[in-house]
Tab-separated table of C-alpha atoms in Angstrom:
chain	number	residue	atom	x	y	z
E	2	MET	CA	-0.839	-1.620	12.029
E	3	VAL	CA	-0.881	0.923	9.193
E	4	HIS	CA	-3.679	0.455	6.661
E	5	GLY	CA	-3.752	1.315	2.986
E	6	ILE	CA	-6.339	2.624	0.544
E	7	GLY	CA	-9.940	1.588	1.002
E	8	SER	CA	-13.447	2.594	1.914
E	9	THR	CA	-14.030	5.294	4.506
E	10	ASP	CA	-16.859	3.076	5.803
E	11	GLU	CA	-14.379	0.625	7.345
E	12	THR	CA	-13.851	1.783	10.919
E	13	GLU	CA	-10.658	1.603	12.944
E	14	GLU	CA	-12.091	-1.134	15.162
E	15	GLU	CA	-13.281	-3.198	12.191
E	16	LEU	CA	-9.870	-2.980	10.593
E	17	ARG	CA	-8.118	-3.912	13.832
E	18	THR	CA	-10.443	-6.876	14.436
E	19	ASN	CA	-10.020	-8.226	10.910
E	20	TRP	CA	-6.231	-7.955	10.903
E	21	VAL	CA	-5.841	-9.497	14.369
E	22	ARG	CA	-8.141	-12.370	13.425
E	23	ALA	CA	-6.154	-13.024	10.250
E	24	LEU	CA	-2.825	-12.892	12.084
E	25	ALA	CA	-4.051	-15.233	14.802
E	26	HIS	CA	-5.406	-17.699	12.244
E	27	THR	CA	-2.077	-17.824	10.409
E	28	LEU	CA	-0.170	-18.237	13.669
E	29	ARG	CA	-2.359	-21.208	14.667
E	30	ASP	CA	-2.047	-22.779	11.225
E	31	ASN	CA	1.722	-22.680	11.657
E	32	ASP	CA	1.946	-24.157	15.184
E	33	HIS	CA	2.050	-20.927	17.192
E	34	PRO	CA	-1.188	-21.152	19.240
E	35	GLU	CA	0.191	-19.341	22.278
E	36	GLN	CA	1.144	-16.273	20.260
E	37	ALA	CA	-2.286	-16.350	18.606
E	38	ASP	CA	-3.994	-16.476	22.006
E	39	ARG	CA	-2.005	-13.507	23.281
E	40	LEU	CA	-3.001	-11.466	20.254
E	41	GLU	CA	-6.698	-12.257	20.555
E	42	GLU	CA	-6.819	-11.921	24.332
E	43	GLY	CA	-5.022	-8.591	24.274
E	44	SER	CA	-1.956	-9.464	26.340
E	45	THR	CA	-0.003	-8.554	23.222
E	46	SER	CA	-1.231	-5.045	22.503
E	47	VAL	CA	-2.170	-3.995	18.991
E	48	ALA	CA	-2.841	-0.464	17.779
E	49	VAL	CA	-4.048	0.850	14.424
E	50	ALA	CA	-2.778	4.067	12.883
E	51	TYR	CA	-6.104	5.096	11.377
E	52	TYR	CA	-6.268	7.991	8.922
E	53	ARG	CA	-8.863	6.954	6.341
E	54	HIS	CA	-11.306	9.625	7.568
E	55	LEU	CA	-8.947	12.225	6.077
E	56	TYR	CA	-10.132	11.204	2.611
E	57	ALA	CA	-13.801	12.004	3.226
E	58	PRO	CA	-13.641	15.281	1.188
E	59	PHE	CA	-12.446	13.347	-1.857
E	60	VAL	CA	-15.279	10.794	-2.146
E	61	PRO	CA	-16.892	11.141	-5.630
E	62	ARG	CA	-20.619	11.875	-5.698
E	63	ASP	CA	-21.121	9.852	-8.876
E	64	ASP	CA	-19.198	8.193	-11.702
E	65	TRP	CA	-18.496	11.544	-13.378
E	66	ASP	CA	-17.251	13.362	-10.315
E	67	VAL	CA	-13.516	13.946	-9.749
E	68	PRO	CA	-13.680	15.881	-6.466
E	69	PHE	CA	-10.114	17.033	-6.049
E	70	PRO	CA	-7.797	19.773	-7.338
E	71	GLU	CA	-6.048	19.689	-10.682
E	72	GLN	CA	-2.674	18.604	-9.294
E	73	MET	CA	-4.273	15.619	-7.552
E	74	ALA	CA	-5.953	14.667	-10.822
E	75	LEU	CA	-2.587	14.707	-12.576
E	76	THR	CA	-1.026	12.609	-9.816
E	77	SER	CA	-3.926	10.130	-9.962
E	78	GLU	CA	-3.385	9.750	-13.690
E	79	ALA	CA	0.337	9.112	-13.177
E	80	VAL	CA	-0.323	6.483	-10.499
E	81	GLY	CA	-2.840	4.734	-12.759
E	82	GLU	CA	-0.352	4.694	-15.623
E	83	ASN	CA	2.269	3.203	-13.308
E	84	ILE	CA	-0.190	0.456	-12.311
E	85	MET	CA	-0.735	-0.497	-15.963
E	86	ASP	CA	3.015	-0.590	-16.443
E	87	ASN	CA	3.383	-2.831	-13.367
E	88	ILE	CA	0.953	-5.372	-14.773
E	89	SER	CA	2.564	-5.304	-18.214
E	90	ARG	CA	6.003	-6.012	-16.738
E	91	HIS	CA	5.450	-8.722	-14.127
E	92	ALA	CA	1.968	-10.252	-14.309
E	93	SER	CA	2.137	-14.037	-14.011
E	94	ASP	CA	-0.418	-14.471	-16.807
E	95	PRO	CA	0.972	-13.459	-20.245
E	96	THR	CA	-2.542	-12.443	-21.301
E	97	ASP	CA	-2.795	-9.981	-18.418
E	98	SER	CA	0.615	-8.598	-19.312
E	99	ALA	CA	-0.281	-8.148	-22.976
E	100	GLU	CA	-3.620	-6.507	-22.149
E	101	ALA	CA	-1.915	-4.029	-19.839
E	102	ALA	CA	0.648	-3.131	-22.494
E	103	HIS	CA	-2.168	-2.588	-24.979
E	104	GLU	CA	-4.157	-0.381	-22.595
E	105	LEU	CA	-1.034	1.610	-21.800
E	106	ASP	CA	-0.501	2.275	-25.505
E	107	GLU	CA	-4.146	3.305	-25.826
E	108	LEU	CA	-3.850	5.668	-22.892
E	109	ARG	CA	-0.806	7.391	-24.344
E	110	ALA	CA	-2.520	7.736	-27.702
E	111	GLU	CA	-5.791	9.093	-26.323
E	112	VAL	CA	-4.646	11.514	-23.619
E	113	GLY	CA	-3.750	15.010	-24.791
E	114	PRO	CA	-3.396	18.396	-23.090
E	115	GLU	CA	-6.499	19.726	-24.821
E	116	GLN	CA	-8.671	17.399	-22.744
E	117	GLY	CA	-7.866	19.087	-19.450
E	118	PRO	CA	-6.693	17.341	-16.265
E	119	TYR	CA	-9.877	15.489	-15.326
E	120	ALA	CA	-10.814	13.545	-18.457
E	121	PRO	CA	-7.586	11.470	-18.344
E	122	VAL	CA	-8.368	10.285	-14.805
E	123	ARG	CA	-11.709	8.888	-15.960
E	124	LEU	CA	-10.028	7.264	-18.961
E	125	VAL	CA	-7.307	5.733	-16.769
E	126	VAL	CA	-9.911	4.258	-14.412
E	127	ALA	CA	-11.922	2.878	-17.349
E	128	LEU	CA	-8.825	1.222	-18.814
E	129	LEU	CA	-7.757	-0.172	-15.443
E	130	GLY	CA	-11.192	-1.720	-14.997
E	131	ARG	CA	-10.645	-3.810	-18.134
E	132	LEU	CA	-7.410	-5.366	-16.887
E	133	GLY	CA	-7.533	-8.891	-15.482
E	134	PRO	CA	-5.956	-8.500	-12.021
E	135	ILE	CA	-7.843	-5.272	-11.353
E	136	ALA	CA	-11.171	-6.316	-12.831
E	137	ARG	CA	-11.131	-9.470	-10.713
E	138	SER	CA	-10.396	-7.473	-7.573
E	139	GLY	CA	-13.172	-4.921	-7.965
E	140	PHE	CA	-10.683	-2.064	-7.555
E	141	ALA	CA	-12.208	-0.194	-10.457
E	142	ALA	CA	-15.452	-2.092	-10.947
E	143	VAL	CA	-17.246	1.208	-10.415
E	144	THR	CA	-15.678	4.333	-11.888
E	145	SER	CA	-16.190	6.369	-8.736
E	146	THR	CA	-14.429	3.662	-6.699
E	147	GLY	CA	-11.405	3.677	-8.977
E	148	VAL	CA	-11.233	7.467	-8.935
E	149	PHE	CA	-11.417	7.470	-5.135
E	150	HIS	CA	-8.702	4.844	-4.705
E	151	LEU	CA	-6.288	6.698	-6.981
E	152	GLY	CA	-7.323	9.930	-5.296
E	153	GLN	CA	-6.265	8.631	-1.877
E	154	VAL	CA	-2.703	8.165	-3.104
E	155	ALA	CA	-2.770	11.590	-4.736
E	156	ALA	CA	-4.217	13.235	-1.619
E	157	TYR	CA	-1.390	11.887	0.509
E	158	LEU	CA	1.255	13.098	-1.945
E	159	ASP	CA	-0.263	16.474	-2.791
E	160	ASP	CA	-2.148	17.641	0.313
E	161	GLU	CA	0.271	18.561	3.105
E	162	SER	CA	-2.468	18.488	5.732
E	163	VAL	CA	-3.457	14.925	4.814
E	164	ARG	CA	0.177	13.850	4.727
E	165	GLU	CA	1.080	15.315	8.110
E	166	GLN	CA	-2.042	14.011	9.829
E	167	ALA	CA	-1.459	10.508	8.444
E	168	ILE	CA	2.158	10.529	9.639
E	169	ASP	CA	1.017	11.829	13.032
E	170	ALA	CA	-1.486	8.963	13.224
E	171	VAL	CA	1.414	6.523	12.931
E	172	LEU	CA	3.761	8.259	15.351
E	173	SER	CA	1.002	8.719	17.932
E	174	ARG	CA	0.598	4.936	18.144
E	175	VAL	CA	4.266	4.239	18.785
E	176	THR	CA	5.183	3.756	22.454
E	177	PRO	CA	8.487	2.875	24.135
E	178	ASP	CA	7.288	-0.753	24.091
E	179	THR	CA	6.483	-0.910	20.364
E	180	LYS	CA	8.280	-3.847	18.799
E	181	ALA	CA	6.874	-4.021	15.274
E	182	MET	CA	4.960	-2.127	12.631
E	183	ILE	CA	3.072	-3.843	9.826
E	184	ALA	CA	1.897	-1.782	6.868
E	185	HIS	CA	-0.133	-2.405	3.728
E	186	SER	CA	-0.407	-0.574	0.414
E	187	LEU	CA	-0.312	3.225	0.808
E	188	GLY	CA	0.282	2.573	4.502
E	189	THR	CA	3.802	1.416	3.625
E	190	VAL	CA	4.525	4.895	2.255
E	191	VAL	CA	3.084	6.550	5.373
E	192	ALA	CA	5.054	4.179	7.616
E	193	TYR	CA	8.274	4.754	5.694
E	194	GLU	CA	8.033	8.535	6.033
E	195	ALA	CA	6.915	8.353	9.662
E	196	LEU	CA	9.805	6.078	10.638
E	197	HIS	CA	12.286	8.660	9.423
E	198	ARG	CA	10.952	10.865	12.241
E	199	LEU	CA	11.046	8.164	14.895
E	200	ASP	CA	13.250	8.893	17.920
E	201	GLN	CA	13.489	5.323	19.240
E	202	PRO	CA	14.623	1.971	17.827
E	203	LEU	CA	12.035	-0.184	16.041
E	204	PRO	CA	12.976	-3.882	15.825
E	205	LEU	CA	10.755	-4.767	12.857
E	206	LEU	CA	8.841	-3.335	9.905
E	207	VAL	CA	6.778	-5.670	7.704
E	208	THR	CA	5.418	-4.176	4.476
E	209	PHE	CA	3.128	-5.908	1.998
E	210	GLY	CA	1.455	-4.786	-1.215
E	211	SER	CA	3.783	-1.780	-1.202
E	212	PRO	CA	3.783	0.944	-3.892
E	213	LEU	CA	7.133	2.318	-2.688
E	214	GLY	CA	8.599	1.497	-6.089
E	215	LEU	CA	6.020	3.449	-8.099
E	216	ARG	CA	7.730	6.065	-10.270
E	217	SER	CA	4.975	8.567	-9.468
E	218	ILE	CA	5.733	8.192	-5.760
E	219	ILE	CA	9.484	7.739	-5.442
E	220	ARG	CA	10.641	10.303	-7.986
E	221	GLU	CA	10.947	13.502	-5.985
E	222	ARG	CA	7.823	12.675	-3.986
E	223	LEU	CA	8.901	10.266	-1.269
E	224	ARG	CA	10.541	11.919	1.723
E	225	PRO	CA	13.370	12.119	2.529
E	226	GLN	CA	15.458	12.028	-0.631
E	227	PRO	CA	17.634	10.284	-1.629
E	228	LEU	CA	15.957	7.041	-0.595
E	229	ARG	CA	17.417	5.384	2.480
E	230	THR	CA	16.205	3.090	5.228
E	231	PRO	CA	15.086	4.832	8.449
E	232	GLU	CA	17.982	5.052	10.896
E	233	GLN	CA	16.016	3.646	13.839
E	234	LEU	CA	14.756	0.608	11.912
E	235	LYS	CA	16.576	-2.662	12.655
E	236	ARG	CA	14.848	-5.124	10.307
E	237	TRP	CA	12.596	-4.637	7.275
E	238	VAL	CA	10.703	-7.508	5.642
E	239	ASN	CA	8.823	-6.828	2.395
E	240	VAL	CA	6.240	-9.217	0.925
E	241	ALA	CA	4.769	-9.060	-2.583
E	242	ASP	CA	2.536	-10.920	-5.029
E	243	ARG	CA	3.692	-10.477	-8.623
E	244	ASP	CA	0.026	-10.040	-9.632
E	245	ASP	CA	-0.536	-7.288	-7.076
E	246	TYR	CA	-1.111	-4.314	-9.376
E	247	ILE	CA	0.125	-1.804	-6.762
E	248	VAL	CA	3.535	-3.497	-6.450
E	249	SER	CA	5.842	-2.028	-9.076
E	250	THR	CA	9.029	-3.867	-8.188
E	251	LEU	CA	9.728	-7.329	-6.847
E	252	ARG	CA	13.241	-6.198	-5.913
E	253	LEU	CA	12.632	-3.349	-3.486
E	254	ARG	CA	16.171	-3.624	-2.092
E	255	THR	CA	17.588	-2.226	-5.330
E	256	LEU	CA	15.953	1.131	-4.556
E	257	PHE	CA	17.634	1.378	-1.144
E	258	PRO	CA	21.372	0.977	-1.757
E	259	ASP	CA	22.299	1.423	1.906
E	260	SER	CA	19.914	-1.181	3.263
E	261	ASP	CA	21.796	-4.475	2.944
E	262	ASP	CA	21.685	-5.041	6.698
E	263	VAL	CA	18.065	-3.915	7.190
E	264	LEU	CA	15.828	-4.507	4.152
E	265	GLU	CA	15.738	-8.176	3.241
E	266	ARG	CA	15.121	-9.714	-0.162
E	267	THR	CA	11.410	-9.464	-1.015
E	268	ARG	CA	9.386	-12.546	-0.076
E	269	LEU	CA	7.064	-13.604	-2.909
E	270	VAL	CA	3.605	-15.040	-2.196
E	271	LYS	CA	0.572	-15.994	-4.254
E	272	ASN	CA	-2.677	-14.401	-3.109
E	273	ALA	CA	-6.152	-15.402	-4.219
E	274	ASN	CA	-6.862	-14.330	-7.793
E	275	GLY	CA	-9.970	-12.507	-6.616
E	276	ASP	CA	-7.940	-9.764	-4.981
E	277	PRO	CA	-4.145	-10.038	-5.122
E	278	HIS	CA	-3.747	-6.680	-3.340
E	279	ALA	CA	-5.968	-7.386	-0.308
E	280	ALA	CA	-4.328	-6.992	3.109
E	281	LEU	CA	-6.112	-10.035	4.516
E	282	GLU	CA	-4.755	-12.167	1.670
E	283	TYR	CA	-1.197	-11.185	2.580
E	284	LEU	CA	-1.846	-11.924	6.257
E	285	LYS	CA	-2.759	-15.512	5.381
E	286	HIS	CA	0.839	-16.236	4.387
E	287	TRP	CA	3.499	-17.446	6.792
E	288	GLU	CA	6.040	-15.389	4.834
E	289	THR	CA	4.261	-12.279	6.132
E	290	VAL	CA	3.575	-13.441	9.685
E	291	ALA	CA	6.750	-15.392	10.522
E	292	PRO	CA	8.825	-12.292	11.404
E	293	LEU	CA	6.115	-11.249	13.885
E	294	ALA	CA	5.977	-14.739	15.352
E	295	GLN	CA	9.666	-14.500	16.225
E	296	LEU	CA	8.986	-11.320	18.245
E	297	LEU	CA	5.780	-12.599	19.853
């Protein structure tokens, strides 16, 4: 299991417990009680690649604090702009789409070089907090929370130490018996880069709520370039909710031209309106869990 952005207060064990419980519940709801029992009893082993503690230096002290270097601030702004663009292009509610387009226009009109690198981040977070899918989720309900969430993506892309330690966290959990990796949000980026370093076959990767299509991530930032599926990966299932503000494309396969035999057509689901990006919402869907059930 490879987690995404979130609070540093959520421990590795809490995350593991919550994901296993959600997986087991979905398995039982879809007539796979034996697989659910093996997960909960531990006969099917589960490990978490935990790296959220790496973001501790970037936690804002208050709503005015942007506690990271200038380049990370610029990256955070770019990611936030991409999120607005995502909502404007494929939100299921036309009102949400129109609001995002309006906020994007406002952002481009208001942000200028004379403001410095930090003011735009605060403006981006404020605008994001007014958008339907994000406001309902609480992603940017508090300015410091929104800054921190964008900052986690920026820290991974811009801080080599964070990046390498996160990738190491994934690779350290892989054993010769590992059959599957499931990854959420920023964790899909970490998993993707880690799998390119894997020296053994991996039968299955399941990604959900993935930002792999974000312009600010894939353009000269994702490694390796050009984009290609990891050589050791045998099957890749991607799941998305069109109202998930982190998901920039519902056709991930188009970004990986060599992946016809590995990356399948994206499976679309509908998560609860309260938080369309939440990992536990994705794990409620059989579309996400079915590939694991086949292995279990």
